[in-house]
Amino acid sequence: MTPATTPATSYVVAIDVGGTGMKGGLVTDDGEIALHRHRPTDRAAPVAGVRAFAAELAALGAAHFGHGPRAAGLAVPGLVEDGVARYSATLGWRDVPAAEFCDLDVPVALGHDVHAAGLAEAEHAPERDFLLLPIGTSIAGAMVLRGRPYASTLAGQIGHIPVWPDGEACPCGQRGCLAAYASAGAIAARYGTPGAAEVARAVAAGEPRAGAVWARAVEALALALATYTLILDPAAIVIGGGLARSGDLLLAPLRDRLAARLAFRDPPALRASALGTRAGVLGAAMLTRG
Amino acid sequence: MTPATTPATSYVVAIDVGGTGMKGGLVTDDGEIALHRHRPTDRAAPVAGVRAFAAELAALGAAHFGHGPRAAGLAVPGLVEDGVARYSATLGWRDVPAAEFCDLDVPVALGHDVHAAGLAEAEHAPERDFLLLPIGTSIAGAMVLRGRPYASTLAGQIGHIPVWPDGEACPCGQRGCLAAYASAGAIAARYGTPGAAEVARAVAAGEPRAGAVWARAVEALALALATYTLILDPAAIVIGGGLARSGDLLLAPLRDRLAARLAFRDPPALRASALGTRAGVLGAAMLTRG
């Protein structure tokens, strides 16, 4: 007689590397985050920092599940191509192969953070055509077209479309970019606070100067999203990243202004991401599916 | 002994219906235009006009090939959905089914004119990701993504993305649309001539006011194409329609301005359509492939 056995739970180590913090998790093959940790990004040695975090999570996994992970999934910012982190302006690396981020003895999948978040969002969104727009330090878009993430190294640069040509200078070298008005970083800088959360609080309290900065960000987003809508006709636009936490303070006026910018067609549905900042870790885990 | 026979040439009647003229042809299954005709669009009774033109072409086909067409393909402007011409502002129709445009006893395929042109261009373009932008009375785009035309009733409205928010009023009801500066119609209207060809001639002759109208159109196109490039990263942008006939008078400055609007990436290749105005008829024929 064969003894009854419980099959071992298969899981992966998943890390979403951001400019200031790293989110990590142990994600089971049915998409549950069994354990979640947060670490600051080591700006001086970011690659070694990811490697140490991966080792820590794998040790936690061995203790929790009684065995090691089947793979590791890493979502990183910047330019990613063929499993190599080509370039990140924020973190300063160039041409780092996946294996350098992780010395566990398992397959390592490396992908772009916004693309990874889009993979996770696509599993939860009912629409086959949508844009996920995470708004944080910067702005980039993950596009899902006909049910499939549209991945391309240089596509989805929605943060850098010119909303007011010849407007604000953007660190990217262009002028009038969406991100120069509406990224969390730009909103904070324009108001003069360390973060956008302080601006949101001031807006909610009725502070006029904060209201003006916020309205300008909303109008920039309305212009960019009207443009995206006219080109690709999405069924929904999903706002993610830190700024999505301000909820209707952002979404209500943005819905109005997007509708006002579209004369001959209805706007798509506009909502905050249901996954929130978990999208990055879940997406990093999905990268390991190959 | 079986006598040797030449197999009958299979062909279709193909018509590209425009706001002022219709282009028609007999297109063989290997994509040759065996015969080509041009008729003015009957603005008072456009559907009956198409029907008469289709009958005329079928009669010419019977005489030429000794047998009737296997199908008819019709490319029409406006909104087209599920083989029904839903709406055309220019031609004033609403909800006209394909069969009403053609009473030949063959299958009739109906599609959107810009989408049809994109189908034809996709067969000839070496790139798997490109934008075909026909510039005529209005501007719309046919997008080819991963080698496949991206068809959607409301997508590709590149003529109505806001290039200068709160700029010129556009007949569509929005402000600052690309088409309000750069359609052949807008260029002619801004300069005060019946057509854009007169403006092009004045530009070539160094007339300053024509030069200013032209430069404004070029800048509007550069902004719209920079935006498209940042979102979808095409390998090429192909300019079609009447305005493409001005060649380097348009393309040379547009290449410069597009590159100037993109700071952190190279611009895609920019060229005039090799098919020119034949793209519509060839695409209409391709609609019959189902």
Coordinates of C-alpha atoms in Angstrom, one line a residue:
Chain A
M1 CA 0.0 0.0 0.0
T2 CA 1.3 3.4 -1.0
P3 CA 1.2 6.0 1.8
A4 CA -1.0 9.0 1.1
T5 CA 1.2 12.1 0.5
T6 CA 0.4 15.8 0.1
P7 CA 2.0 17.0 -3.1
A8 CA 4.7 19.7 -2.3
T9 CA 3.5 23.2 -3.1
S10 CA 5.3 24.6 -6.1
Y11 CA 6.3 28.3 -5.7
V12 CA 8.6 31.0 -7.0
V13 CA 10.6 33.8 -5.5
A14 CA 9.3 37.0 -7.1
I15 CA 10.8 40.5 -6.8
D16 CA 9.6 43.8 -8.1
V17 CA 12.6 46.2 -8.1
G18 CA 11.6 49.9 -7.9
G19 CA 13.7 53.1 -7.7
T20 CA 13.4 53.4 -4.0
G21 CA 12.0 50.1 -2.7
M22 CA 11.9 46.4 -3.6
K23 CA 8.8 44.3 -3.1
G24 CA 9.3 40.6 -2.8
G25 CA 7.1 37.6 -2.3
L26 CA 6.8 33.8 -2.4
V27 CA 4.1 33.2 -5.0
T28 CA 2.5 29.8 -5.4
D29 CA 1.6 28.4 -8.8
D30 CA -2.0 29.2 -8.2
G31 CA -1.1 32.9 -7.9
E32 CA -1.3 33.3 -4.1
I33 CA 1.3 35.5 -2.4
A34 CA 2.2 33.2 0.5
L35 CA 4.6 35.6 2.1
H36 CA 5.5 39.3 1.4
R37 CA 8.5 41.4 2.3
H38 CA 9.7 44.9 1.5
R39 CA 13.3 46.2 1.4
P40 CA 14.8 49.5 0.4
T41 CA 16.6 49.5 -2.9
D42 CA 20.4 49.7 -2.4
R43 CA 21.1 52.6 -4.8
A44 CA 24.8 52.2 -4.3
A45 CA 24.8 48.4 -5.3
P46 CA 21.4 47.6 -6.6
V47 CA 22.3 44.3 -8.3
A48 CA 23.9 42.9 -5.1
G49 CA 20.9 44.1 -3.2
V50 CA 18.5 42.2 -5.4
R51 CA 20.7 39.1 -5.0
A52 CA 20.7 39.3 -1.2
F53 CA 16.9 39.8 -1.2
A54 CA 16.4 36.8 -3.4
A55 CA 18.6 34.6 -1.2
E56 CA 16.6 35.8 1.9
L57 CA 13.3 35.0 0.3
A58 CA 14.5 31.6 -0.8
A59 CA 15.5 30.8 2.8
L60 CA 12.1 31.9 4.0
G61 CA 10.5 29.7 1.4
A62 CA 12.5 26.7 2.4
A63 CA 11.4 27.2 6.0
H64 CA 7.8 27.8 5.1
F65 CA 7.3 25.1 2.4
G66 CA 10.0 22.7 3.4
H67 CA 11.6 22.9 0.0
G68 CA 13.2 25.4 -2.4
P69 CA 11.5 27.5 -5.1
R70 CA 11.1 26.2 -8.7
A71 CA 12.2 29.5 -10.2
A72 CA 12.8 33.2 -9.5
G73 CA 11.1 36.0 -11.3
L74 CA 12.5 39.5 -11.3
A75 CA 10.7 42.7 -12.6
V76 CA 13.1 45.6 -13.1
P77 CA 12.8 49.2 -14.4
G78 CA 14.4 50.7 -17.5
L79 CA 15.2 48.9 -20.7
V80 CA 15.0 45.1 -20.7
E81 CA 15.8 42.9 -23.7
D82 CA 16.1 39.2 -24.1
G83 CA 16.5 38.6 -20.3
V84 CA 19.1 41.2 -19.9
A85 CA 18.7 44.5 -17.9
R86 CA 20.1 46.8 -20.6
Y87 CA 19.9 50.1 -18.9
S88 CA 18.3 51.9 -16.0
A89 CA 18.7 55.7 -15.6
T90 CA 17.4 55.5 -12.0
L91 CA 19.6 52.5 -10.9
G92 CA 22.6 53.2 -13.1
W93 CA 23.1 49.6 -14.4
R94 CA 24.0 48.6 -17.9
D95 CA 23.8 45.1 -19.6
V96 CA 23.2 43.0 -16.4
P97 CA 22.2 39.4 -17.3
A98 CA 19.4 37.8 -15.2
A99 CA 21.8 35.4 -13.5
E100 CA 23.7 38.3 -11.8
F101 CA 20.6 39.3 -10.0
C102 CA 20.1 35.9 -8.4
D103 CA 22.5 33.1 -7.6
L104 CA 19.9 30.5 -6.5
D105 CA 20.2 27.2 -8.4
V106 CA 16.9 27.7 -10.3
P107 CA 15.9 29.2 -13.6
V108 CA 15.8 33.0 -13.4
A109 CA 13.3 35.1 -15.5
L110 CA 13.9 38.8 -15.9
G111 CA 11.4 41.2 -17.3
H112 CA 10.3 44.9 -17.4
D113 CA 8.4 46.0 -14.3
V114 CA 5.5 47.6 -16.2
H115 CA 5.2 44.7 -18.6
A116 CA 5.1 42.3 -15.6
A117 CA 2.4 44.4 -13.9
G118 CA 0.4 44.3 -17.1
L119 CA 0.7 40.5 -17.2
A120 CA -0.8 40.3 -13.7
E121 CA -3.5 42.9 -14.4
A122 CA -4.5 41.1 -17.7
E123 CA -5.3 38.0 -15.6
H124 CA -7.8 40.0 -13.5
A125 CA -9.2 42.5 -16.0
P126 CA -12.4 41.4 -17.8
E127 CA -11.5 43.5 -20.9
R128 CA -9.4 42.1 -23.8
D129 CA -8.2 45.6 -24.7
F130 CA -6.9 47.8 -22.0
L131 CA -4.1 50.1 -20.9
L132 CA -2.5 49.7 -17.5
L133 CA -0.9 53.0 -16.6
P134 CA 1.2 52.8 -13.4
I135 CA 1.9 56.4 -12.1
G136 CA 4.8 56.6 -9.8
T137 CA 8.3 58.2 -9.9
S138 CA 7.7 58.0 -13.7
I139 CA 4.9 56.9 -16.0
A140 CA 4.9 54.0 -18.5
G141 CA 2.1 52.0 -19.9
A142 CA 1.5 48.2 -20.3
M143 CA -0.8 47.7 -23.3
V144 CA -3.0 44.7 -23.6
L145 CA -4.4 44.3 -27.2
R146 CA -6.8 41.5 -28.1
G147 CA -6.1 39.8 -24.8
R148 CA -2.4 39.7 -25.1
P149 CA 0.3 42.0 -23.6
Y150 CA 1.9 44.0 -26.3
A151 CA 5.5 43.8 -25.4
S152 CA 8.2 45.8 -27.1
T153 CA 11.4 47.3 -25.6
L154 CA 10.5 50.8 -26.7
A155 CA 6.7 50.7 -26.8
G156 CA 4.4 52.0 -24.1
Q157 CA 6.4 55.2 -23.5
I158 CA 3.1 57.1 -22.7
G159 CA 4.9 59.2 -20.0
H160 CA 6.8 60.9 -22.8
I161 CA 4.2 61.8 -25.3
P162 CA 4.0 65.5 -25.8
V163 CA 0.8 66.8 -24.2
W164 CA 1.8 70.5 -24.3
P165 CA 4.4 70.8 -27.1
D166 CA 7.1 73.2 -26.1
G167 CA 5.9 73.1 -22.5
E168 CA 7.9 72.0 -19.4
A169 CA 11.3 70.5 -19.9
C170 CA 11.4 66.8 -19.1
P171 CA 14.5 65.0 -17.8
C172 CA 14.3 62.8 -20.9
G173 CA 15.3 65.7 -23.0
Q174 CA 12.0 66.4 -24.6
R175 CA 9.5 69.1 -23.7
G176 CA 5.9 69.0 -22.6
C177 CA 5.9 65.3 -21.7
L178 CA 3.0 63.8 -19.8
A179 CA 5.4 62.7 -17.0
A180 CA 6.6 66.3 -16.6
Y181 CA 3.2 67.2 -15.3
A182 CA 1.6 64.1 -14.0
S183 CA 4.1 61.7 -12.5
A184 CA 4.1 61.4 -8.7
G185 CA 7.6 62.9 -8.8
A186 CA 6.6 65.9 -11.0
I187 CA 3.5 66.6 -8.9
A188 CA 5.5 66.6 -5.7
A189 CA 8.3 68.7 -7.2
R190 CA 5.8 71.3 -8.6
Y191 CA 4.1 71.7 -5.2
G192 CA 7.4 71.5 -3.3
T193 CA 6.8 68.5 -1.1
P194 CA 8.8 65.2 -0.9
G195 CA 5.9 63.1 -2.2
A196 CA 2.6 63.3 -4.1
A197 CA 0.7 62.0 -1.1
E198 CA 1.2 65.3 0.7
V199 CA -0.1 67.1 -2.4
A200 CA -3.2 64.9 -2.5
R201 CA -3.9 65.7 1.2
A202 CA -3.6 69.4 0.5
V203 CA -5.9 69.1 -2.5
A204 CA -8.5 67.2 -0.3
A205 CA -8.1 70.0 2.3
G206 CA -8.9 72.6 -0.4
E207 CA -5.5 74.3 -0.6
P208 CA -5.7 76.3 -3.9
R209 CA -2.1 76.0 -5.0
A210 CA -2.2 72.2 -4.6
G211 CA -5.5 72.2 -6.4
A212 CA -3.9 74.0 -9.4
V213 CA -1.0 71.5 -9.5
W214 CA -3.4 68.6 -9.3
A215 CA -5.7 70.1 -12.0
R216 CA -2.7 70.5 -14.4
A217 CA -1.8 66.8 -13.8
V218 CA -5.3 65.7 -14.4
E219 CA -5.5 67.7 -17.7
A220 CA -2.2 66.3 -18.9
L221 CA -3.5 62.8 -18.2
A222 CA -6.8 63.5 -19.9
L223 CA -4.9 64.7 -23.0
A224 CA -2.6 61.6 -23.1
L225 CA -5.5 59.2 -22.4
A226 CA -7.7 60.8 -25.1
T227 CA -4.8 60.3 -27.5
Y228 CA -4.4 56.7 -26.5
T229 CA -8.1 56.1 -26.8
L230 CA -8.3 57.6 -30.3
I231 CA -5.4 55.5 -31.5
L232 CA -6.1 52.1 -29.8
D233 CA -9.8 52.2 -28.7
P234 CA -9.3 50.4 -25.3
A235 CA -12.3 49.1 -23.4
A236 CA -10.7 50.2 -20.2
I237 CA -7.9 52.3 -18.7
V238 CA -6.5 51.1 -15.4
I239 CA -4.5 53.5 -13.3
G240 CA -1.9 51.8 -11.1
G241 CA 1.2 52.8 -9.1
G242 CA 1.3 55.0 -6.0
L243 CA -0.9 57.8 -7.4
A244 CA -3.8 55.3 -7.9
R245 CA -4.1 55.3 -4.1
S246 CA -5.6 58.8 -4.2
G247 CA -8.7 57.1 -5.7
D248 CA -11.6 59.4 -6.7
L249 CA -9.6 62.5 -5.9
L250 CA -7.8 61.6 -9.1
L251 CA -10.3 59.4 -11.0
A252 CA -13.4 61.6 -10.7
P253 CA -12.0 64.7 -12.3
L254 CA -10.0 62.6 -14.8
R255 CA -13.1 60.9 -16.0
D256 CA -14.7 64.3 -16.6
R257 CA -11.8 65.8 -18.4
L258 CA -11.2 62.7 -20.6
A259 CA -14.9 62.7 -21.6
A260 CA -14.5 66.5 -22.4
R261 CA -11.5 65.9 -24.6
L262 CA -13.4 63.3 -26.7
A263 CA -16.1 64.8 -28.9
F264 CA -17.3 62.0 -31.2
R265 CA -16.9 58.9 -29.1
D266 CA -17.5 57.7 -25.6
P267 CA -14.5 57.4 -23.2
P268 CA -13.4 54.0 -22.1
A269 CA -14.0 52.8 -18.5
L270 CA -11.5 54.3 -16.1
R271 CA -10.6 52.7 -12.8
A272 CA -7.8 52.1 -10.3
S273 CA -6.0 48.8 -10.4
A274 CA -7.6 46.1 -8.2
L275 CA -4.1 44.6 -7.6
G276 CA -2.5 47.9 -6.7
T277 CA 1.1 47.6 -5.9
R278 CA 0.9 43.8 -5.7
A279 CA 0.7 43.7 -9.5
G280 CA 4.5 44.0 -9.7
V281 CA 5.2 40.9 -7.5
L282 CA 2.5 38.8 -9.1
G283 CA 3.7 39.9 -12.6
A284 CA 7.3 39.0 -11.6
A285 CA 6.1 35.5 -10.7
M286 CA 4.3 35.2 -14.0
L287 CA 7.5 36.0 -15.9
T288 CA 8.7 32.5 -14.8
R289 CA 5.9 30.9 -16.8
G290 CA 8.1 31.6 -19.9
Chain B
M1 CA -7.2 12.3 -74.6
T2 CA -8.3 15.3 -72.5
P3 CA -7.9 18.6 -74.5
A4 CA -5.5 21.1 -72.9
T5 CA -7.4 24.0 -71.3
T6 CA -6.3 27.3 -69.9
P7 CA -7.9 27.7 -66.5
A8 CA -10.2 30.7 -66.3
T9 CA -8.7 33.7 -64.6
S10 CA -10.4 34.3 -61.2
Y11 CA -10.9 38.0 -60.5
V12 CA -13.0 40.4 -58.4
V13 CA -14.7 43.7 -58.9
A14 CA -13.0 46.1 -56.4
I15 CA -14.1 49.7 -55.6
D16 CA -12.6 52.3 -53.3
V17 CA -15.3 54.9 -52.5
G18 CA -14.0 58.3 -51.6
G19 CA -15.6 61.6 -50.7
T20 CA -15.3 63.0 -54.2
G21 CA -14.3 60.1 -56.5
M22 CA -14.5 56.4 -56.8
K23 CA -11.7 54.2 -58.0
G24 CA -12.6 50.8 -59.4
G25 CA -10.7 47.9 -60.8
L26 CA -10.8 44.3 -61.9
V27 CA -8.3 42.6 -59.7
T28 CA -7.0 39.1 -60.4
D29 CA -6.4 36.6 -57.6
D30 CA -2.6 37.2 -58.0
G31 CA -3.2 40.9 -57.2
E32 CA -2.9 42.4 -60.6
I33 CA -5.2 45.3 -61.5
A34 CA -6.3 44.1 -65.0
L35 CA -8.4 47.2 -65.7
H36 CA -8.9 50.5 -63.8
R37 CA -11.7 53.1 -64.0
H38 CA -12.4 56.3 -62.1
R39 CA -15.9 57.8 -61.6
P40 CA -17.0 60.9 -59.6
T41 CA -18.9 60.0 -56.4
D42 CA -22.6 60.8 -56.7
R43 CA -23.0 62.9 -53.5
A44 CA -26.8 63.0 -54.0
A45 CA -27.2 59.2 -54.3
P46 CA -23.9 57.6 -53.3
V47 CA -25.1 54.1 -52.7
A48 CA -26.9 53.9 -56.1
G49 CA -23.7 55.3 -57.7
V50 CA -21.6 52.5 -56.2
R51 CA -24.1 50.0 -57.4
A52 CA -24.1 51.3 -61.0
F53 CA -20.2 51.4 -61.0
A54 CA -20.0 47.8 -59.8
A55 CA -22.4 46.7 -62.5
E56 CA -20.3 48.6 -65.1
L57 CA -17.1 47.0 -63.9
A58 CA -18.7 43.5 -63.9
A59 CA -19.8 44.0 -67.5
L60 CA -16.3 45.1 -68.5
G61 CA -14.9 42.0 -66.6
A62 CA -17.3 39.6 -68.5
A63 CA -16.1 41.1 -71.8
H64 CA -12.4 41.0 -70.8
F65 CA -12.2 37.6 -69.1
G66 CA -15.2 35.8 -70.8
H67 CA -16.8 35.2 -67.4
G68 CA -18.1 37.0 -64.3
P69 CA -16.2 38.0 -61.1
R70 CA -16.0 35.6 -58.2
A71 CA -16.8 38.4 -55.7
A72 CA -17.0 42.1 -55.2
G73 CA -14.9 44.1 -52.6
L74 CA -16.0 47.6 -51.5
A75 CA -13.9 49.9 -49.4
V76 CA -15.9 52.8 -48.0
P77 CA -15.2 55.8 -45.6
G78 CA -16.8 56.4 -42.2
L79 CA -17.8 53.8 -39.7
V80 CA -18.0 50.2 -40.9
E81 CA -19.0 47.3 -38.7
D82 CA -19.8 43.7 -39.4
G83 CA -20.1 44.3 -43.2
V84 CA -22.5 47.2 -42.7
A85 CA -21.6 50.9 -43.6
R86 CA -22.8 52.3 -40.3
Y87 CA -22.2 56.0 -40.9
S88 CA -20.4 58.4 -43.2
A89 CA -20.5 62.2 -42.3
T90 CA -19.2 62.9 -45.9
L91 CA -21.6 60.8 -47.8
G92 CA -24.6 61.0 -45.4
W93 CA -25.5 57.3 -45.2
R94 CA -26.5 55.3 -42.2
D95 CA -26.6 51.5 -41.7
V96 CA -26.3 50.4 -45.3
P97 CA -25.7 46.7 -45.7
A98 CA -23.1 45.5 -48.2
A99 CA -25.7 44.0 -50.5
E100 CA -27.3 47.4 -51.2
F101 CA -24.0 48.7 -52.7
C102 CA -23.9 45.9 -55.2
D103 CA -26.6 43.7 -56.8
L104 CA -24.3 41.3 -58.7
D105 CA -25.0 37.7 -57.9
V106 CA -21.7 37.2 -56.1
P107 CA -20.5 37.5 -52.4
V108 CA -19.9 41.2 -51.5
A109 CA -17.3 42.1 -48.9
L110 CA -17.5 45.6 -47.4
G111 CA -14.7 47.2 -45.3
H112 CA -13.3 50.5 -44.1
D113 CA -11.2 52.3 -46.8
V114 CA -8.2 53.0 -44.6
H115 CA -8.2 49.4 -43.2
A116 CA -8.4 48.1 -46.8
A117 CA -5.5 50.3 -47.8
G118 CA -3.5 49.0 -44.8
L119 CA -4.2 45.4 -45.9
A120 CA -2.7 46.1 -49.3
E121 CA 0.3 48.1 -47.9
A122 CA 1.0 45.2 -45.4
E123 CA 1.5 42.8 -48.3
H124 CA 4.2 45.1 -49.8
A125 CA 5.9 46.5 -46.7
P126 CA 8.9 44.6 -45.4
E127 CA 8.2 45.7 -41.8
R128 CA 5.9 43.8 -39.4
D129 CA 5.0 46.9 -37.4
F130 CA 4.1 50.0 -39.2
L131 CA 1.6 52.8 -39.6
L132 CA 0.0 53.7 -42.9
L133 CA -1.2 57.2 -42.7
P134 CA -3.3 58.3 -45.7
I135 CA -3.5 62.1 -45.8
G136 CA -6.4 63.4 -47.9
T137 CA -9.6 65.2 -47.2
S138 CA -9.2 63.8 -43.7
I139 CA -6.6 61.7 -41.9
A140 CA -6.9 58.2 -40.4
G141 CA -4.4 55.5 -39.8
A142 CA -4.2 51.8 -40.6
M143 CA -2.0 50.2 -38.0
V144 CA -0.1 46.9 -38.6
L145 CA 1.1 45.3 -35.4
R146 CA 3.1 42.1 -35.4
G147 CA 2.4 41.6 -39.1
R148 CA -1.4 41.9 -38.7
P149 CA -3.7 44.8 -39.5
Y150 CA -5.2 46.0 -36.2
A151 CA -8.8 46.5 -37.1
S152 CA -11.3 48.1 -34.7
T153 CA -14.2 50.3 -35.6
L154 CA -13.0 53.2 -33.5
A155 CA -9.2 52.7 -33.5
G156 CA -6.7 54.5 -35.7
Q157 CA -8.3 58.0 -35.3
I158 CA -4.9 59.6 -35.5
G159 CA -6.3 62.6 -37.4
H160 CA -8.1 63.6 -34.2
I161 CA -5.4 63.3 -31.6
P162 CA -4.9 66.7 -29.9
V163 CA -1.5 68.0 -31.1
W164 CA -2.0 71.6 -29.8
P165 CA -4.6 71.3 -27.0
D166 CA -7.1 74.2 -27.2
G167 CA -5.8 75.1 -30.7
E168 CA -7.8 75.2 -33.9
A169 CA -11.5 74.1 -33.8
C170 CA -11.9 70.8 -35.8
P171 CA -15.2 69.9 -37.5
C172 CA -15.3 66.8 -35.3
G173 CA -16.1 69.0 -32.3
Q174 CA -12.7 68.8 -30.6
R175 CA -9.9 71.4 -30.6
G176 CA -6.3 71.2 -31.8
C177 CA -6.7 67.9 -33.8
L178 CA -3.9 66.9 -36.2
A179 CA -6.4 67.0 -39.1
A180 CA -7.2 70.6 -38.4
Y181 CA -3.6 71.5 -39.4
A182 CA -2.4 68.8 -41.7
S183 CA -5.2 67.2 -43.7
A184 CA -5.1 68.2 -47.4
G185 CA -8.4 69.9 -46.8
A186 CA -7.1 72.0 -43.8
I187 CA -3.9 72.9 -45.7
A188 CA -5.9 74.2 -48.7
A189 CA -8.4 76.0 -46.5
R190 CA -5.7 77.7 -44.4
Y191 CA -4.0 78.9 -47.5
G192 CA -7.2 79.7 -49.3
T193 CA -6.9 77.5 -52.4
P194 CA -9.3 74.7 -53.6
G195 CA -6.7 72.0 -53.1
A196 CA -3.4 71.2 -51.3
A197 CA -1.5 70.7 -54.6
E198 CA -1.7 74.5 -55.2
V199 CA -0.2 75.1 -51.7
A200 CA 2.6 72.6 -52.4
R201 CA 3.4 74.4 -55.7
A202 CA 3.5 77.8 -53.8
V203 CA 5.8 76.3 -51.1
A204 CA 8.1 74.9 -53.8
A205 CA 8.2 78.4 -55.4
G206 CA 9.2 79.9 -52.0
E207 CA 6.0 81.8 -51.2
P208 CA 6.3 82.7 -47.5
R209 CA 2.7 82.4 -46.4
A210 CA 2.4 79.0 -48.1
G211 CA 5.6 78.0 -46.4
A212 CA 4.2 78.9 -43.0
V213 CA 1.0 76.9 -43.6
W214 CA 3.2 74.0 -44.7
A215 CA 5.5 74.2 -41.7
R216 CA 2.6 74.2 -39.4
A217 CA 1.2 71.0 -41.0
V218 CA 4.7 69.4 -40.8
E219 CA 5.0 70.3 -37.1
A220 CA 1.5 68.9 -36.4
L221 CA 2.4 65.7 -38.2
A222 CA 5.8 65.5 -36.3
L223 CA 4.0 65.7 -33.0
A224 CA 1.4 63.1 -33.9
L225 CA 4.0 60.7 -35.3
A226 CA 6.3 61.2 -32.3
T227 CA 3.3 60.3 -30.1
Y228 CA 2.5 57.2 -32.2
T229 CA 6.1 56.2 -32.1
L230 CA 6.4 56.5 -28.3
I231 CA 3.3 54.4 -27.8
L232 CA 3.7 51.7 -30.5
D233 CA 7.3 51.7 -31.6
P234 CA 6.7 51.1 -35.3
A235 CA 9.5 50.1 -37.6
A236 CA 8.2 52.4 -40.3
I237 CA 5.6 55.1 -41.0
V238 CA 4.2 55.1 -44.5
I239 CA 2.4 58.3 -45.7
G240 CA -0.3 57.7 -48.3
G241 CA -3.2 59.6 -49.8
G242 CA -3.0 62.7 -52.0
L243 CA -0.5 64.6 -49.9
A244 CA 2.1 61.8 -50.3
R245 CA 2.4 62.9 -53.9
S246 CA 4.3 66.0 -52.7
G247 CA 7.2 63.6 -51.8
D248 CA 10.2 65.2 -50.3
L249 CA 8.6 68.6 -50.0
L250 CA 6.7 66.9 -47.2
L251 CA 8.9 64.0 -46.2
A252 CA 12.3 65.8 -45.8
P253 CA 11.1 68.4 -43.3
L254 CA 8.9 65.9 -41.5
R255 CA 11.8 63.5 -41.0
D256 CA 13.8 66.4 -39.4
R257 CA 11.0 67.5 -37.2
L258 CA 10.1 63.9 -36.1
A259 CA 13.7 63.3 -35.1
A260 CA 13.7 66.6 -33.2
R261 CA 10.6 65.7 -31.2
L262 CA 12.2 62.4 -30.0
A263 CA 15.0 62.8 -27.5
F264 CA 15.8 59.3 -26.3
R265 CA 15.1 57.0 -29.2
D266 CA 15.6 57.0 -33.0
P267 CA 12.7 57.8 -35.2
P268 CA 11.2 55.0 -37.4
A269 CA 11.8 55.0 -41.1
L270 CA 9.4 57.4 -42.9
R271 CA 8.5 57.0 -46.6
A272 CA 5.7 57.6 -49.1
S273 CA 3.5 54.6 -49.9
A274 CA 4.8 52.6 -52.9
L275 CA 1.2 51.7 -53.8
G276 CA 0.0 55.3 -53.7
T277 CA -3.7 55.7 -54.5
R278 CA -3.9 52.1 -55.8
A279 CA -3.8 50.8 -52.2
G280 CA -7.5 51.4 -51.9
V281 CA -8.5 49.3 -54.9
L282 CA -6.0 46.5 -54.1
G283 CA -7.2 46.5 -50.5
A284 CA -10.9 46.4 -51.5
A285 CA -10.1 43.3 -53.5
M286 CA -8.3 41.8 -50.5
L287 CA -11.5 42.2 -48.4
T288 CA -13.0 39.4 -50.5
R289 CA -10.5 36.9 -49.1
G290 CA -12.6 36.9 -45.9

